[in-house]
Amino acid sequence: MSRLRALWQASLNATKKALTGTMEDLMPPSEKYIFNFNSKEELKRWHLYSDSEYGGLSTASLEISNAGDGLKGIFSGKLSVDVAEDSSWNITRSGFCGMRSKKFDGFIDLEAYDTIALKVKGDGRSYISTIYTENWVNSPGQQEDNSWQAFVFVPKDNWYIAKIPLARYLPTWRGNVINAELEMNPSRVVGMSLSVNAEGGVPGATSGPGDFRMEIDWIKALRTK
């Protein structure tokens, strides 16, 4: 067979395969890594925040460390409900810390997925998982990203894969749930965060001021249906 004929035949076979392929062949993978805390380079993708920016006394850190089972992320610190005496901020609440990813270069498209999964090991506290999407809920004058939040309970001392359906994330604005029927646009995800509050959370979880610590292996998007 001539080379030209071989190329033509290969092209024909590829076309036939594309036309006769199943929908399964066209679907994205059933899971997609969003963050993997197995390298110190991962630290460059995150920044920390806490009530200390507004006169609070809570502290937080994020490091990549090997506790004997490979490199993992460690988000830890101390929650305080007190406010600095010389604070110029008139804050009404204190006692929160968080780690937020820097904005993605463009968007992450999670349209093909229905669940966020996190492999974590913690302290029995309840944490908050936040997804930030392109601003299309707020008015044009508001430059903040839209935020969608869900609680995630992190059991103490054991690795646990928490699975949060995207449908469970509620629209919020500055920590308060928006009382309206809104739908997330998962094709325009611009960032994520994990945070912890001294108060609130799911029933039975540890709460109150004091130390917190959560180890993170990875964060993925899953297609479960």
mmCIF file of C-alpha atoms in Angstrom:
data_model
loop_
_atom_site.group_PDB
_atom_site.id
_atom_site.type_symbol
_atom_site.label_atom_id
_atom_site.label_comp_id
_atom_site.label_asym_id
_atom_site.label_seq_id
_atom_site.Cartn_x
_atom_site.Cartn_y
_atom_site.Cartn_z
ATOM 1 C CA MET A 1 0.000 0.000 0.000
ATOM 2 C CA SER A 2 1.361 3.406 -0.930
ATOM 3 C CA ARG A 3 2.040 5.965 1.766
ATOM 4 C CA LEU A 4 -0.667 8.260 0.404
ATOM 5 C CA ARG A 5 -3.216 5.452 0.449
ATOM 6 C CA ALA A 6 -2.168 4.499 4.003
ATOM 7 C CA LEU A 7 -2.731 8.072 5.212
ATOM 8 C CA TRP A 8 -6.110 8.173 3.467
ATOM 9 C CA GLN A 9 -7.126 4.868 5.089
ATOM 10 C CA ALA A 10 -6.018 6.047 8.552
ATOM 11 C CA SER A 11 -8.042 9.248 8.130
ATOM 12 C CA LEU A 12 -11.079 7.266 6.984
ATOM 13 C CA ASN A 13 -10.838 4.912 9.968
ATOM 14 C CA ALA A 14 -10.575 7.829 12.398
ATOM 15 C CA THR A 15 -13.640 9.472 10.858
ATOM 16 C CA LYS A 16 -15.636 6.250 11.111
ATOM 17 C CA LYS A 17 -14.652 5.852 14.763
ATOM 18 C CA ALA A 18 -15.724 9.420 15.560
ATOM 19 C CA LEU A 19 -19.079 8.965 13.838
ATOM 20 C CA THR A 20 -19.832 5.609 15.423
ATOM 21 C CA GLY A 21 -18.452 6.345 18.884
ATOM 22 C CA THR A 22 -20.756 6.224 21.895
ATOM 23 C CA MET A 23 -21.659 9.200 24.061
ATOM 24 C CA GLU A 24 -19.372 7.718 26.713
ATOM 25 C CA ASP A 25 -16.402 8.241 24.406
ATOM 26 C CA LEU A 26 -17.270 11.924 24.138
ATOM 27 C CA MET A 27 -17.755 12.555 27.872
ATOM 28 C CA PRO A 28 -14.968 14.102 29.972
ATOM 29 C CA PRO A 29 -13.296 11.909 32.631
ATOM 30 C CA SER A 30 -15.490 10.986 35.606
ATOM 31 C CA GLU A 31 -13.224 12.982 37.930
ATOM 32 C CA LYS A 32 -11.086 16.083 37.582
ATOM 33 C CA TYR A 33 -8.351 17.290 39.923
ATOM 34 C CA ILE A 34 -8.770 20.926 40.883
ATOM 35 C CA PHE A 35 -6.094 21.125 43.594
ATOM 36 C CA ASN A 36 -3.477 18.585 44.651
ATOM 37 C CA PHE A 37 -1.479 19.398 47.770
ATOM 38 C CA ASN A 38 1.489 17.134 46.988
ATOM 39 C CA SER A 39 3.971 19.897 46.174
ATOM 40 C CA LYS A 40 5.209 23.026 47.904
ATOM 41 C CA GLU A 41 4.453 24.825 44.641
ATOM 42 C CA GLU A 42 0.778 24.543 45.603
ATOM 43 C CA LEU A 43 1.297 27.245 48.240
ATOM 44 C CA LYS A 44 1.708 29.790 45.451
ATOM 45 C CA ARG A 45 -1.905 29.203 44.418
ATOM 46 C CA TRP A 46 -3.420 30.275 47.768
ATOM 47 C CA HIS A 47 -3.574 33.208 50.128
ATOM 48 C CA LEU A 48 -4.789 33.393 53.725
ATOM 49 C CA TYR A 49 -7.303 35.725 55.340
ATOM 50 C CA SER A 50 -8.773 36.128 58.814
ATOM 51 C CA ASP A 51 -10.580 38.532 61.081
ATOM 52 C CA SER A 52 -7.167 40.053 61.922
ATOM 53 C CA GLU A 53 -7.609 42.202 58.801
ATOM 54 C CA TYR A 54 -10.503 43.908 60.596
ATOM 55 C CA GLY A 55 -9.198 44.078 64.163
ATOM 56 C CA GLY A 56 -9.740 40.460 65.204
ATOM 57 C CA LEU A 57 -7.110 38.266 66.829
ATOM 58 C CA SER A 58 -7.480 34.974 64.939
ATOM 59 C CA THR A 59 -4.406 33.554 63.185
ATOM 60 C CA ALA A 60 -3.925 31.045 60.352
ATOM 61 C CA SER A 61 -1.180 29.348 58.373
ATOM 62 C CA LEU A 62 -0.948 27.068 55.358
ATOM 63 C CA GLU A 63 1.990 24.752 54.767
ATOM 64 C CA ILE A 64 2.874 21.664 52.784
ATOM 65 C CA SER A 65 4.370 19.012 55.031
ATOM 66 C CA ASN A 66 5.054 15.286 55.223
ATOM 67 C CA ALA A 67 3.509 13.699 58.293
ATOM 68 C CA GLY A 68 4.616 10.219 57.270
ATOM 69 C CA ASP A 69 2.189 9.532 54.436
ATOM 70 C CA GLY A 70 3.470 11.897 51.757
ATOM 71 C CA LEU A 71 3.178 15.626 51.247
ATOM 72 C CA LYS A 72 -0.138 17.137 52.313
ATOM 73 C CA GLY A 73 -1.528 20.606 52.886
ATOM 74 C CA ILE A 74 -2.005 21.705 56.505
ATOM 75 C CA PHE A 75 -4.396 24.591 57.191
ATOM 76 C CA SER A 76 -4.162 25.460 60.879
ATOM 77 C CA GLY A 77 -4.309 28.289 63.373
ATOM 78 C CA LYS A 78 -6.235 29.669 66.299
ATOM 79 C CA LEU A 79 -9.716 31.156 66.370
ATOM 80 C CA SER A 80 -10.399 34.057 68.709
ATOM 81 C CA VAL A 81 -13.646 35.916 69.235
ATOM 82 C CA ASP A 82 -11.825 38.872 70.789
ATOM 83 C CA VAL A 83 -11.081 42.171 69.101
ATOM 84 C CA ALA A 84 -7.932 44.251 69.493
ATOM 85 C CA GLU A 85 -8.491 47.118 71.904
ATOM 86 C CA ASP A 86 -6.927 49.638 69.528
ATOM 87 C CA SER A 87 -8.860 48.453 66.487
ATOM 88 C CA SER A 88 -10.300 51.187 64.302
ATOM 89 C CA TRP A 89 -12.774 48.742 62.773
ATOM 90 C CA ASN A 90 -16.306 48.565 64.106
ATOM 91 C CA ILE A 91 -16.713 44.843 63.538
ATOM 92 C CA THR A 92 -19.719 42.985 64.874
ATOM 93 C CA ARG A 93 -18.213 39.500 64.829
ATOM 94 C CA SER A 94 -14.844 37.860 65.032
ATOM 95 C CA GLY A 95 -13.523 34.326 64.988
ATOM 96 C CA PHE A 96 -12.887 33.276 61.382
ATOM 97 C CA CYS A 97 -9.972 32.205 59.176
ATOM 98 C CA GLY A 98 -9.766 31.025 55.603
ATOM 99 C CA MET A 99 -7.578 30.012 52.671
ATOM 100 C CA ARG A 100 -8.645 31.230 49.255
ATOM 101 C CA SER A 101 -7.208 30.229 45.916
ATOM 102 C CA LYS A 102 -5.825 32.933 43.708
ATOM 103 C CA LYS A 103 -7.982 33.545 40.668
ATOM 104 C CA PHE A 104 -7.608 30.949 37.975
ATOM 105 C CA ASP A 105 -6.098 31.943 34.663
ATOM 106 C CA GLY A 106 -9.463 32.178 32.985
ATOM 107 C CA PHE A 107 -12.148 29.785 34.172
ATOM 108 C CA ILE A 108 -12.443 26.177 35.248
ATOM 109 C CA ASP A 109 -15.379 24.501 33.537
ATOM 110 C CA LEU A 110 -17.187 22.077 35.875
ATOM 111 C CA GLU A 111 -20.349 21.829 33.773
ATOM 112 C CA ALA A 112 -19.839 18.068 33.289
ATOM 113 C CA TYR A 113 -19.597 17.402 37.048
ATOM 114 C CA ASP A 114 -22.098 17.354 39.882
ATOM 115 C CA THR A 115 -20.031 16.943 43.064
ATOM 116 C CA ILE A 116 -16.994 18.436 44.798
ATOM 117 C CA ALA A 117 -14.865 15.934 46.729
ATOM 118 C CA LEU A 118 -12.193 16.742 49.316
ATOM 119 C CA LYS A 119 -9.817 14.261 50.942
ATOM 120 C CA VAL A 120 -9.253 15.727 54.391
ATOM 121 C CA LYS A 121 -8.283 14.898 57.954
ATOM 122 C CA GLY A 122 -9.254 17.280 60.701
ATOM 123 C CA ASP A 123 -10.230 18.118 64.213
ATOM 124 C CA GLY A 124 -13.965 17.500 64.355
ATOM 125 C CA ARG A 125 -14.818 21.047 63.339
ATOM 126 C CA SER A 126 -17.172 22.117 60.592
ATOM 127 C CA TYR A 127 -15.528 23.987 57.715
ATOM 128 C CA ILE A 128 -17.020 25.973 54.853
ATOM 129 C CA SER A 129 -16.326 25.103 51.220
ATOM 130 C CA THR A 130 -16.812 28.045 48.874
ATOM 131 C CA ILE A 131 -16.957 28.113 45.082
ATOM 132 C CA TYR A 132 -16.506 31.475 43.362
ATOM 133 C CA THR A 133 -18.050 32.003 39.956
ATOM 134 C CA GLU A 134 -18.044 34.862 37.500
ATOM 135 C CA ASN A 135 -20.238 37.715 38.656
ATOM 136 C CA TRP A 136 -23.605 37.421 36.959
ATOM 137 C CA VAL A 137 -25.902 37.402 40.015
ATOM 138 C CA ASN A 138 -24.897 40.769 41.481
ATOM 139 C CA SER A 139 -25.517 44.069 39.783
ATOM 140 C CA PRO A 140 -22.903 45.334 37.277
ATOM 141 C CA GLY A 141 -21.680 47.861 39.846
ATOM 142 C CA GLN A 142 -20.558 45.101 42.220
ATOM 143 C CA GLN A 143 -17.188 43.688 41.270
ATOM 144 C CA GLU A 144 -17.142 40.779 43.736
ATOM 145 C CA ASP A 145 -17.315 37.246 42.414
ATOM 146 C CA ASN A 146 -20.461 35.310 43.176
ATOM 147 C CA SER A 147 -19.925 32.938 46.092
ATOM 148 C CA TRP A 148 -21.632 29.614 46.774
ATOM 149 C CA GLN A 149 -21.100 27.919 50.124
ATOM 150 C CA ALA A 150 -21.675 24.587 51.827
ATOM 151 C CA PHE A 151 -20.639 23.158 55.183
ATOM 152 C CA VAL A 152 -18.242 20.242 55.283
ATOM 153 C CA PHE A 153 -17.724 18.285 58.502
ATOM 154 C CA VAL A 154 -14.147 17.058 58.955
ATOM 155 C CA PRO A 155 -13.907 14.075 61.340
ATOM 156 C CA LYS A 156 -11.097 14.022 63.849
ATOM 157 C CA ASP A 157 -7.810 12.160 63.226
ATOM 158 C CA ASN A 158 -8.905 10.011 60.249
ATOM 159 C CA TRP A 159 -8.690 10.615 56.519
ATOM 160 C CA TYR A 160 -12.120 11.177 55.064
ATOM 161 C CA ILE A 161 -13.428 11.912 51.569
ATOM 162 C CA ALA A 162 -16.152 14.523 51.880
ATOM 163 C CA LYS A 163 -18.506 14.692 48.892
ATOM 164 C CA ILE A 164 -20.623 17.797 48.414
ATOM 165 C CA PRO A 165 -23.150 17.883 45.563
ATOM 166 C CA LEU A 166 -23.011 21.172 43.684
ATOM 167 C CA ALA A 167 -26.746 21.473 44.293
ATOM 168 C CA ARG A 168 -26.026 21.795 48.024
ATOM 169 C CA TYR A 169 -24.000 25.004 47.592
ATOM 170 C CA LEU A 170 -26.080 28.048 48.509
ATOM 171 C CA PRO A 171 -25.596 31.550 47.072
ATOM 172 C CA THR A 172 -24.116 33.909 49.669
ATOM 173 C CA TRP A 173 -23.009 37.499 49.909
ATOM 174 C CA ARG A 174 -20.402 38.382 52.529
ATOM 175 C CA GLY A 175 -21.214 35.274 54.517
ATOM 176 C CA ASN A 176 -24.999 35.618 54.449
ATOM 177 C CA VAL A 177 -27.267 33.340 52.434
ATOM 178 C CA ILE A 178 -29.112 35.120 49.632
ATOM 179 C CA ASN A 179 -32.807 34.386 50.000
ATOM 180 C CA ALA A 180 -33.578 33.949 46.312
ATOM 181 C CA GLU A 181 -33.874 31.175 43.746
ATOM 182 C CA LEU A 182 -30.491 31.321 42.032
ATOM 183 C CA GLU A 183 -28.563 28.736 40.066
ATOM 184 C CA MET A 184 -24.801 28.362 39.955
ATOM 185 C CA ASN A 185 -23.038 28.529 36.603
ATOM 186 C CA PRO A 186 -20.442 25.725 37.047
ATOM 187 C CA SER A 187 -18.846 26.455 33.685
ATOM 188 C CA ARG A 188 -17.422 29.762 34.966
ATOM 189 C CA VAL A 189 -15.604 28.857 38.202
ATOM 190 C CA VAL A 190 -12.904 31.418 39.049
ATOM 191 C CA GLY A 191 -11.711 30.175 42.443
ATOM 192 C CA MET A 192 -12.386 28.278 45.667
ATOM 193 C CA SER A 193 -11.813 28.657 49.385
ATOM 194 C CA LEU A 194 -11.972 26.761 52.665
ATOM 195 C CA SER A 195 -12.734 28.590 55.886
ATOM 196 C CA VAL A 196 -13.613 27.964 59.509
ATOM 197 C CA ASN A 197 -15.671 29.958 62.008
ATOM 198 C CA ALA A 198 -15.584 29.837 65.784
ATOM 199 C CA GLU A 199 -19.376 29.614 65.866
ATOM 200 C CA GLY A 200 -21.959 27.827 63.757
ATOM 201 C CA GLY A 201 -21.588 24.777 61.572
ATOM 202 C CA VAL A 202 -23.260 21.387 61.481
ATOM 203 C CA PRO A 203 -24.796 19.872 64.650
ATOM 204 C CA GLY A 204 -22.356 17.799 66.668
ATOM 205 C CA ALA A 205 -19.233 19.460 65.281
ATOM 206 C CA THR A 206 -16.607 21.020 67.540
ATOM 207 C CA SER A 207 -17.067 24.782 67.795
ATOM 208 C CA GLY A 208 -15.901 27.770 69.782
ATOM 209 C CA PRO A 209 -12.602 29.650 69.949
ATOM 210 C CA GLY A 210 -9.343 27.729 70.061
ATOM 211 C CA ASP A 211 -6.997 25.789 67.820
ATOM 212 C CA PHE A 212 -8.031 24.345 64.476
ATOM 213 C CA ARG A 213 -6.186 22.044 62.084
ATOM 214 C CA MET A 214 -7.169 20.412 58.824
ATOM 215 C CA GLU A 215 -4.952 18.347 56.529
ATOM 216 C CA ILE A 216 -5.843 18.358 52.831
ATOM 217 C CA ASP A 217 -4.718 15.826 50.248
ATOM 218 C CA TRP A 218 -6.705 16.948 47.196
ATOM 219 C CA ILE A 219 -9.851 18.590 45.893
ATOM 220 C CA LYS A 220 -11.630 17.086 42.880
ATOM 221 C CA ALA A 221 -14.765 17.470 40.823
ATOM 222 C CA LEU A 222 -16.744 14.242 40.326
ATOM 223 C CA ARG A 223 -19.435 13.088 37.952
ATOM 224 C CA THR A 224 -21.551 10.672 39.952
ATOM 225 C CA LYS A 225 -24.639 10.389 37.728
#
